[in-house]
Coordinates of C-alpha atoms in Angstrom, one line a residue:
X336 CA -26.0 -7.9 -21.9
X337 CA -24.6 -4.7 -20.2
X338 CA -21.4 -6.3 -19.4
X339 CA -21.0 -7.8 -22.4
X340 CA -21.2 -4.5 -24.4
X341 CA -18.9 -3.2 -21.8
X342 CA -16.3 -6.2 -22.4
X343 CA -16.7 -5.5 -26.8
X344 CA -16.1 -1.7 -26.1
X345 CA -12.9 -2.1 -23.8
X346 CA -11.4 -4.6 -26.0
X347 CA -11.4 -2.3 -28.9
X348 CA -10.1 0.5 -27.0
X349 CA -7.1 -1.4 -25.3
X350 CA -6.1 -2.5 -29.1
X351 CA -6.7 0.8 -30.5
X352 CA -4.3 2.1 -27.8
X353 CA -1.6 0.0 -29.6
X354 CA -2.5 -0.3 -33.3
X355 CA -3.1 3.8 -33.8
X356 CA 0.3 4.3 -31.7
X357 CA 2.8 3.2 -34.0
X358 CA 2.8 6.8 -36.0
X359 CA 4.0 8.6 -32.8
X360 CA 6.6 5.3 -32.0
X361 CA 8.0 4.8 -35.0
X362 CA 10.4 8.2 -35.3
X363 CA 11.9 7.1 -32.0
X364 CA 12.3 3.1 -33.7
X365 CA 14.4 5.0 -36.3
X366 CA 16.4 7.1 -34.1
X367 CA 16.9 4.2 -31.7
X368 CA 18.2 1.6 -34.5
X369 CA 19.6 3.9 -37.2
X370 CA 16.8 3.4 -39.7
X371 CA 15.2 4.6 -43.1
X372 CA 11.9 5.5 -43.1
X373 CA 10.6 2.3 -44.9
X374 CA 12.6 -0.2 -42.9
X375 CA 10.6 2.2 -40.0
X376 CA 7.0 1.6 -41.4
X377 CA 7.4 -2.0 -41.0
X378 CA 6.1 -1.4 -37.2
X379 CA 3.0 -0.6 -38.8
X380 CA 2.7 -3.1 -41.8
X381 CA 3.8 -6.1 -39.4
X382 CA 1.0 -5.5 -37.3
X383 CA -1.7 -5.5 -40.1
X384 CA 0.3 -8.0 -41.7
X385 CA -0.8 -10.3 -38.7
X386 CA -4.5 -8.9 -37.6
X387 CA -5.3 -9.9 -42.0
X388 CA -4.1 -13.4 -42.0
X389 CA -5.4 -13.8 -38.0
X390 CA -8.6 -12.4 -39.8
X391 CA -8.6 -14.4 -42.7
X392 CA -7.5 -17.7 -41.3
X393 CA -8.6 -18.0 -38.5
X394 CA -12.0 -15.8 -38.0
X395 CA -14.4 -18.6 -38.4
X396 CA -12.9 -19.7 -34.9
X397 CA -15.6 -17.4 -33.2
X398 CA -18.3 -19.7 -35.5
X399 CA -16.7 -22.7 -34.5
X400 CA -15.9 -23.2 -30.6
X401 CA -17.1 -20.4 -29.1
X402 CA -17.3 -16.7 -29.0
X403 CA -15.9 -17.1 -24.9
X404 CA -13.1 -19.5 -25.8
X405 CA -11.8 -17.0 -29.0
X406 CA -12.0 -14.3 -26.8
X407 CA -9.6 -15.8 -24.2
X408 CA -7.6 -17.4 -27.0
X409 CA -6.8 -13.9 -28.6
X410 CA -6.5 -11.7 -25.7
X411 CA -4.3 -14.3 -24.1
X412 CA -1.8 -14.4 -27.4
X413 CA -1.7 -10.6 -27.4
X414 CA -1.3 -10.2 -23.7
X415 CA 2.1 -12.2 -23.8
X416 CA 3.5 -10.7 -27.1
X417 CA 3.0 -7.2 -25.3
X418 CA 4.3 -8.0 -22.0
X419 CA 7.8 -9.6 -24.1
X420 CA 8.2 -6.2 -25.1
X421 CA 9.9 -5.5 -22.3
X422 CA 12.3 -7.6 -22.0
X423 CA 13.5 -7.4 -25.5
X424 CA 15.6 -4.6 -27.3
X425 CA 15.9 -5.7 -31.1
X426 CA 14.2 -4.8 -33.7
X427 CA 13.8 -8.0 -35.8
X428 CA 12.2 -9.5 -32.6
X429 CA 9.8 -6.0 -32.0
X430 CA 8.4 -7.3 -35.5
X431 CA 8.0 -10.8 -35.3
X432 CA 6.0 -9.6 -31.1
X433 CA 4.0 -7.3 -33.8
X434 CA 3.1 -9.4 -35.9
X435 CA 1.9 -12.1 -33.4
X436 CA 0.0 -9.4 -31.7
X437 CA -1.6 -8.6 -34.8
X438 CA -2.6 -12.5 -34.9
X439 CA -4.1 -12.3 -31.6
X440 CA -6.0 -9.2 -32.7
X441 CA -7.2 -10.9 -35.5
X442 CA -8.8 -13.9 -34.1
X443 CA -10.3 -11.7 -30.6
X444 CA -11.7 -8.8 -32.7
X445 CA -13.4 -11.2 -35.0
X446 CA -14.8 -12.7 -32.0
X447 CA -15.9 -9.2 -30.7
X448 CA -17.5 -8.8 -34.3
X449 CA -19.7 -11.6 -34.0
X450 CA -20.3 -11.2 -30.6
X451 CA -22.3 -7.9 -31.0
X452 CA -24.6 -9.6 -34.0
X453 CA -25.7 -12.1 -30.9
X454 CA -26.2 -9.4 -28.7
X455 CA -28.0 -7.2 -31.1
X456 CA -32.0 -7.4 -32.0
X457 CA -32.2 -5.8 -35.1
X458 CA -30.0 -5.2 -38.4
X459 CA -30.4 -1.5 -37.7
X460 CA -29.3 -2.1 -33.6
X461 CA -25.9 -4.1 -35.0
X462 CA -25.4 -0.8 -36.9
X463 CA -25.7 1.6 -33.8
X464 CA -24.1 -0.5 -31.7
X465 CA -21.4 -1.0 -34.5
X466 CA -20.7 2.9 -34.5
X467 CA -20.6 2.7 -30.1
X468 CA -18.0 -0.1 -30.5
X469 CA -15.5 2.1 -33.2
X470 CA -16.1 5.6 -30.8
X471 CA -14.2 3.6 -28.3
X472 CA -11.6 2.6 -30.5
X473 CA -11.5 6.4 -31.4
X474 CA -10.7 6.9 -27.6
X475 CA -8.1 4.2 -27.4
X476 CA -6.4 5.8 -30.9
X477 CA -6.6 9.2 -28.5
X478 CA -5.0 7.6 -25.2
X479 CA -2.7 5.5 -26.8
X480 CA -0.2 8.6 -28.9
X481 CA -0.8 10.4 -25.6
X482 CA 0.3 8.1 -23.2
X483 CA 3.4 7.8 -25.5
X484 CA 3.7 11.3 -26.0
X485 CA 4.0 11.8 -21.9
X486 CA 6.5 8.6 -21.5
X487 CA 8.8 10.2 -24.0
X488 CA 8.1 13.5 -23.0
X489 CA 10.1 12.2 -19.4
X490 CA 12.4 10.0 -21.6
X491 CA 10.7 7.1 -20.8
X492 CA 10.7 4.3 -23.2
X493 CA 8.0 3.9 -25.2
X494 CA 8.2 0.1 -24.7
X495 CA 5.8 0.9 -21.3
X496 CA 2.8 1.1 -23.4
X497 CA 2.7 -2.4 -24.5
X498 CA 3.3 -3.1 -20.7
X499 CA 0.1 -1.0 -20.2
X500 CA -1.8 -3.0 -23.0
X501 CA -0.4 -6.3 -21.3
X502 CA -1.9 -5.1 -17.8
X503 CA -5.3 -3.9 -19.6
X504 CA -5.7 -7.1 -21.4
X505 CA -4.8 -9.1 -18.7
X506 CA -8.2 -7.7 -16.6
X507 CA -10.3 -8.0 -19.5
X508 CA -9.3 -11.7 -20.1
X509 CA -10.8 -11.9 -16.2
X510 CA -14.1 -10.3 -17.4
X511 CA -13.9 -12.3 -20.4
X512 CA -14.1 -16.0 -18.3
X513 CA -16.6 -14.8 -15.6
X514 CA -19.2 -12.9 -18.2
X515 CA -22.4 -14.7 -19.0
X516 CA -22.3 -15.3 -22.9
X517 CA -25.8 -15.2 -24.9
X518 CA -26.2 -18.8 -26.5
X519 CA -25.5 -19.4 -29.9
X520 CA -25.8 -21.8 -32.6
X521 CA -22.0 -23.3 -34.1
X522 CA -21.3 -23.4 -37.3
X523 CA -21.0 -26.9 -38.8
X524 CA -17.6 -27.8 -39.4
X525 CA -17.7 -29.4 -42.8
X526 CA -14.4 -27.9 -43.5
X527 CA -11.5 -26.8 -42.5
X528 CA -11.2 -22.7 -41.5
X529 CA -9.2 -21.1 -44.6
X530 CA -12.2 -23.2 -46.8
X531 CA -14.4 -21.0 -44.6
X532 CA -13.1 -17.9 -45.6
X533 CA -12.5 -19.7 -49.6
X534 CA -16.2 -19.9 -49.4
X535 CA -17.0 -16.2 -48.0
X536 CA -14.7 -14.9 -51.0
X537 CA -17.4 -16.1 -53.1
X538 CA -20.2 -14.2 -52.1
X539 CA -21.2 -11.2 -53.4
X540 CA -22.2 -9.3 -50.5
X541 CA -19.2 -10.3 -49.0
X542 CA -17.0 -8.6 -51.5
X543 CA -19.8 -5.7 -52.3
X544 CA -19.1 -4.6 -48.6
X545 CA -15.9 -5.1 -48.4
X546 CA -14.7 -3.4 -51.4
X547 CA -16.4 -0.6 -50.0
X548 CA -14.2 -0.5 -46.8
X549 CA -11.0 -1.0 -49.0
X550 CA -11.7 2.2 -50.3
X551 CA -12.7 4.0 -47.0
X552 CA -9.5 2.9 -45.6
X553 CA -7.7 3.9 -48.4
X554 CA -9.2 7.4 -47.4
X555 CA -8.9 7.5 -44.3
X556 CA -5.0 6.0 -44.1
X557 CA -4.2 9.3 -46.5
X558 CA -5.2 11.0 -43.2
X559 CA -3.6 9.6 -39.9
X560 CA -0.1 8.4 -42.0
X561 CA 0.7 11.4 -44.2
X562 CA -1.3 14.2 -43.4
X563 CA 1.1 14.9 -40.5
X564 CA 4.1 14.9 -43.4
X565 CA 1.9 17.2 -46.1
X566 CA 1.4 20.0 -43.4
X567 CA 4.7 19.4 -41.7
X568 CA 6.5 23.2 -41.8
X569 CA 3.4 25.1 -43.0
X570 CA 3.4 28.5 -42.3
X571 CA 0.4 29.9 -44.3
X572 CA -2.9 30.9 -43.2
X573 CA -4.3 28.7 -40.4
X574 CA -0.7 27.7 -39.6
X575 CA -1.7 26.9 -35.5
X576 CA -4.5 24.3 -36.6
X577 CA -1.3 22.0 -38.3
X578 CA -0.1 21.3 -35.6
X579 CA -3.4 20.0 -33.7
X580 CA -5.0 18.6 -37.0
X581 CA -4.3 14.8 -36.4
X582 CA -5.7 15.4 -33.0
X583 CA -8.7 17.2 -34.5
X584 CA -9.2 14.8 -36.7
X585 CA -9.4 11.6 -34.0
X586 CA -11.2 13.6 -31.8
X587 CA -14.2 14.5 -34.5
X588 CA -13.9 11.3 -35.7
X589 CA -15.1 9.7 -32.3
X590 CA -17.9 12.3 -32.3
X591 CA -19.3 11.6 -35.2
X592 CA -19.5 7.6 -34.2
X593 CA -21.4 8.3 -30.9
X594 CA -23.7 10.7 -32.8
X595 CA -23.8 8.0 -35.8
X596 CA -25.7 5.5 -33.1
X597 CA -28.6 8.7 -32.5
X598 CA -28.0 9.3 -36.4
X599 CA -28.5 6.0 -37.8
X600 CA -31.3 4.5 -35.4
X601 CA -33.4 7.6 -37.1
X602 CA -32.4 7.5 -40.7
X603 CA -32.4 5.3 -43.7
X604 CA -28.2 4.0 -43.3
X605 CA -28.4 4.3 -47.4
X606 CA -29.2 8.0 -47.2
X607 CA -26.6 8.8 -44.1
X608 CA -23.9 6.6 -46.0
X609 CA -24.6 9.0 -49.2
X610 CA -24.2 12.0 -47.4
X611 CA -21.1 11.1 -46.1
X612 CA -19.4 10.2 -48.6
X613 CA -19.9 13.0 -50.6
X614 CA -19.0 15.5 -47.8
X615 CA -15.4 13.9 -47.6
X616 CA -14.8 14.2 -51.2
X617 CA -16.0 17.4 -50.6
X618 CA -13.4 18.3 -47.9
X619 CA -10.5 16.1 -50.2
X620 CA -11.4 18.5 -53.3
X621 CA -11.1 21.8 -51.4
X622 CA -7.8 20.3 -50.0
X623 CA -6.2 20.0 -53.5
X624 CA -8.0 22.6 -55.5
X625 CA -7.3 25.6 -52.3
X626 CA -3.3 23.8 -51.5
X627 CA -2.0 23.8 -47.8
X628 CA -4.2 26.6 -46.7
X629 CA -7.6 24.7 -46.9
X630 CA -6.0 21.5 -46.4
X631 CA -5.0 22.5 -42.5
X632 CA -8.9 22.7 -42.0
X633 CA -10.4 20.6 -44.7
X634 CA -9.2 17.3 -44.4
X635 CA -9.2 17.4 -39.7
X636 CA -12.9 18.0 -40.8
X637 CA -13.3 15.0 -43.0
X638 CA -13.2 12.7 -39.8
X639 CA -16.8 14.3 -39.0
X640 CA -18.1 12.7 -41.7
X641 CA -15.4 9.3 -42.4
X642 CA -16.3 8.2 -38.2
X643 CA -20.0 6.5 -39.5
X644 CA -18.8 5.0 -42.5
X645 CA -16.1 1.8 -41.7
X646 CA -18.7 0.7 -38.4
X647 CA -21.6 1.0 -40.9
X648 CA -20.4 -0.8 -43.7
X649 CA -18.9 -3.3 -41.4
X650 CA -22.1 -4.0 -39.4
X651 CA -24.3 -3.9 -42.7
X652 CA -22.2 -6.6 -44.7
X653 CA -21.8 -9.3 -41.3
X654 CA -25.5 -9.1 -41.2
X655 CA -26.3 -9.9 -45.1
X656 CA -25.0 -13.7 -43.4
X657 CA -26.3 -16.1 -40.5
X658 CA -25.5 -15.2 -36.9
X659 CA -23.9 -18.5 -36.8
X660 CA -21.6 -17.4 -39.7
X661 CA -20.4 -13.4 -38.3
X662 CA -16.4 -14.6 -37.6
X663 CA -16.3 -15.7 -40.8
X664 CA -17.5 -13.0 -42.5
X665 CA -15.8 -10.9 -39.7
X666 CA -12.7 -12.5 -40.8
X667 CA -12.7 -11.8 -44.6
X668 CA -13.9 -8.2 -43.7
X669 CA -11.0 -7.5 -41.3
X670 CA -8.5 -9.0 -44.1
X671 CA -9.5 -6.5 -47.0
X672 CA -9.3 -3.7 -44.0
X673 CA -6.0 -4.6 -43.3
X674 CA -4.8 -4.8 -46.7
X675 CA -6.0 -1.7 -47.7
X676 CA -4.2 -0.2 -44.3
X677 CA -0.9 -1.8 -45.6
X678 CA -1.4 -1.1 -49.9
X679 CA -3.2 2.1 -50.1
X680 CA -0.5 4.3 -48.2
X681 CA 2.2 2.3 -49.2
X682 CA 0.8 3.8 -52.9
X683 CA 0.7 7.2 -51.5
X684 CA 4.3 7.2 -50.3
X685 CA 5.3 6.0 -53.6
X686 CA 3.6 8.6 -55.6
X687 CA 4.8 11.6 -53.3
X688 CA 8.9 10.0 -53.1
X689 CA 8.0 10.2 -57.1
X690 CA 7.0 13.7 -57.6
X691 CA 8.8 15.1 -54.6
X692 CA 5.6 16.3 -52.4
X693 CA 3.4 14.5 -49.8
X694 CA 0.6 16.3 -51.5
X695 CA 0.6 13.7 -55.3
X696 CA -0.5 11.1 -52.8
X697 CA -3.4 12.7 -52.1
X698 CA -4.7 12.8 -55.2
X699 CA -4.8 9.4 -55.1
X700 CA -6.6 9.3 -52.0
X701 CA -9.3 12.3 -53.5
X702 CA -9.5 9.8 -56.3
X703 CA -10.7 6.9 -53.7
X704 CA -13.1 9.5 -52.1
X705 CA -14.4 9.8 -55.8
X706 CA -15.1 6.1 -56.1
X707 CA -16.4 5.8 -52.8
X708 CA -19.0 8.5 -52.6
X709 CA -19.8 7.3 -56.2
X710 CA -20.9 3.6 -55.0
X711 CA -22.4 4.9 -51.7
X712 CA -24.5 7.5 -54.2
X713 CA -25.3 4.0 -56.4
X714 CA -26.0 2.2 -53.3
X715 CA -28.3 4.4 -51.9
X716 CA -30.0 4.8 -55.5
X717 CA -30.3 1.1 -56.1
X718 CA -30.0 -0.5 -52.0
X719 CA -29.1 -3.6 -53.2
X720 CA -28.5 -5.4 -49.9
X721 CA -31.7 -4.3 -48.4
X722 CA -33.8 -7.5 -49.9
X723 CA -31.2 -9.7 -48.0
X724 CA -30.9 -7.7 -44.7
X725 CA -34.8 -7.6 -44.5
X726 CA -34.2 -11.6 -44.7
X727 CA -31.8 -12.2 -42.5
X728 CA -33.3 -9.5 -39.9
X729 CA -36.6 -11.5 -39.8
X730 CA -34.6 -14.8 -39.1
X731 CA -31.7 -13.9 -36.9
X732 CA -33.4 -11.1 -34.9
X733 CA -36.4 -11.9 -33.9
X734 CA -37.6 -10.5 -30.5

């Protein structure tokens, strides 16, 4: 099972290093072919374009030949649309590589997803594991911008990255054929995959859980797209943390998901989920009612408390269903994500071009920490999954 673990981690990592890249890659995409800044963003909606309808249409995949053969198809996709990268030099044809790397995404992270719930012996074990398997993605969102700050730093193109990626994903599809997979039970196929995911839309865990992580990544999008852009020239008080407070927040972020698997192993997830949320409306409302000045410190510390809520809510609504059922619900999980990661700052952008300042778009984001902490408050009052989880733990994880 070690090496299994091992595979789920690296894969998120080696994506992460791509996905959270595109902030740092896309000023040098509009200085390279003369663009606005919304003709720009499309490096960053074309991937999650492609990981939600990979998710969505093609997630019950993992259910229905195989977690092994998913695996290989997706990180086999996404190795050859990052390796084209560097032999190509136009834009139009950078999306359309993005967008098929998102696919790939889409159907091998769904796989990853459901992978962990077979490796997993408990509801409460999916959850820490969960939190393990996002702290790596935290490290590839680190390593990623970094390896693009150095290339461009010695005027490299940034075009070597996906070159990296190729190379990385190209070892892990090696580990991927040669690692011993537990044994699972396939899904019946009584119908064809989008019917699947039809069927999933239906359920009211399903769209419990996942309305939740709309609004968390409405939250936390307000932070890696246009936090840079609202303390961009700040002078004021705490002026030397600006510069750093992406980096702060990543870096608390993945913290605070390797503490979350000693955190929520020892404490009712309900309670830890409350907690949270309330904290990062917390650090949202000091950033709008104290300006700038608080802001610079307020919303880098938000990622403390944001890094044990997406892996949480994730692992918590894929175990409300059967093992033999995780793409699936993987699937229609990773499409609201996605989504949200193209709408909500899309919104935000909107509002600030509107009023003239970055910071009107974060009170819509405060306003999506209000709703959020609000239902994880309700949640933890009323635990309305728990019934179900207690079900499905006594059948799927027995031991």
């Amino acid at each position: 099972m070690a090496r299994i673990r091992w595979l789920t981690y690296l894969m998120f990592l080696m994506f992460a290093m791509t996905s959270e890249s595109v902030g740092v890659i896309i000023p040098s995409v509009i200085r390279e072919f003369n663009l606005g800044m919304t003709a720009g963003g499309a490096f960053h909606y074309a991937t999650m374009s492609g990981i939600a309808l990979g998710g969505v249409l093609l997630g019950s995949l993992a259910d229905r030949v195989g977690r092994k053969a998913t695996i290989l198809i997706g990180l086999g996709l996404f190795g050859i649309s990052a390796s084209l990268f560097a032999w190509i030099s136009s834009f139009g044809l950078f999306l359309v590589l993005l967008f098929i790397g998102g696919i790939a995404v889409g159907i091998f992270k769904t796989a990853a997803l459901a992978l962990i719930g077979d490796i997993s012996t408990s509801t409460r074990a999916h959850t820490a594991t969960m939190n393990v398997v996002e702290g790596f993605f935290g490290i590839g969102a680190i390593i990623g911008p970094a390896i693009v700050a150095y290339l461009l730093s010695h005027d490299a193109s940034w075009k070597w990255l996906y070159l990296i990626a190729a190379i990385f994903c190209g070892l892990l599809m090696i580990v991927a054929w040669r690692v011993p997979y537990p044994q699972m039970r396939a899904a019946a196929p009584d119908g064809a995959p989008l019917a699947d995911m039809l069927a999933m839309l239906r359920n009211r865990y399903a769209l419990a859980f996942s309305s939740g992580i709309m609004l968390y990544v409405g939250v936390e999008t307000a932070i890696y797209v246009w936090m840079p852009t609202l303390l961009a020239g700040y002078s004021g008080p705490g002026w030397q943390w600006a510069v750093y407070a992406l980096s702060i927040f990543f870096i608390l972020r993945v913290i605070g998901r390797f503490g979350g698997f000693w955190l929520l192993e020892r404490y009712d997830w309900t309670s830890v989920m409350a907690f949270c949320g309330v904290a990062i409306l917390l650090c949202f409302a000091a950033a709008m009612f104290g300006g700038r000045p608080f802001a610079v410190i307020a919303l880098p510390l938000s990622g403390l408390f944001m890094s044990v809520i997406y892996p949480t809510l994730n692992s918590k609504g894929i175990s409300c269903f059967p093992k033999a059922q995780h793409g699936a619900i993987s699937g229609v999980i990773l499409f609201f994500t996605c989504v949200s990661a193209v709408v909500a700052p899309l919104a935000m952008g909107l509002i600030g071009d509107y009023f003239g300042d970055a910071i009107y778009g974060f009170y819509l984001a405060t306003l999506f920490a209000a709703v959020l902490a609000l239902g994880l408050i309700l949640n933890r009052l009323f635990d309305p999954a728990s019934a179900q989880l207690a079900r499905r733990g006594e059948i799927d994880y027995q031991s």
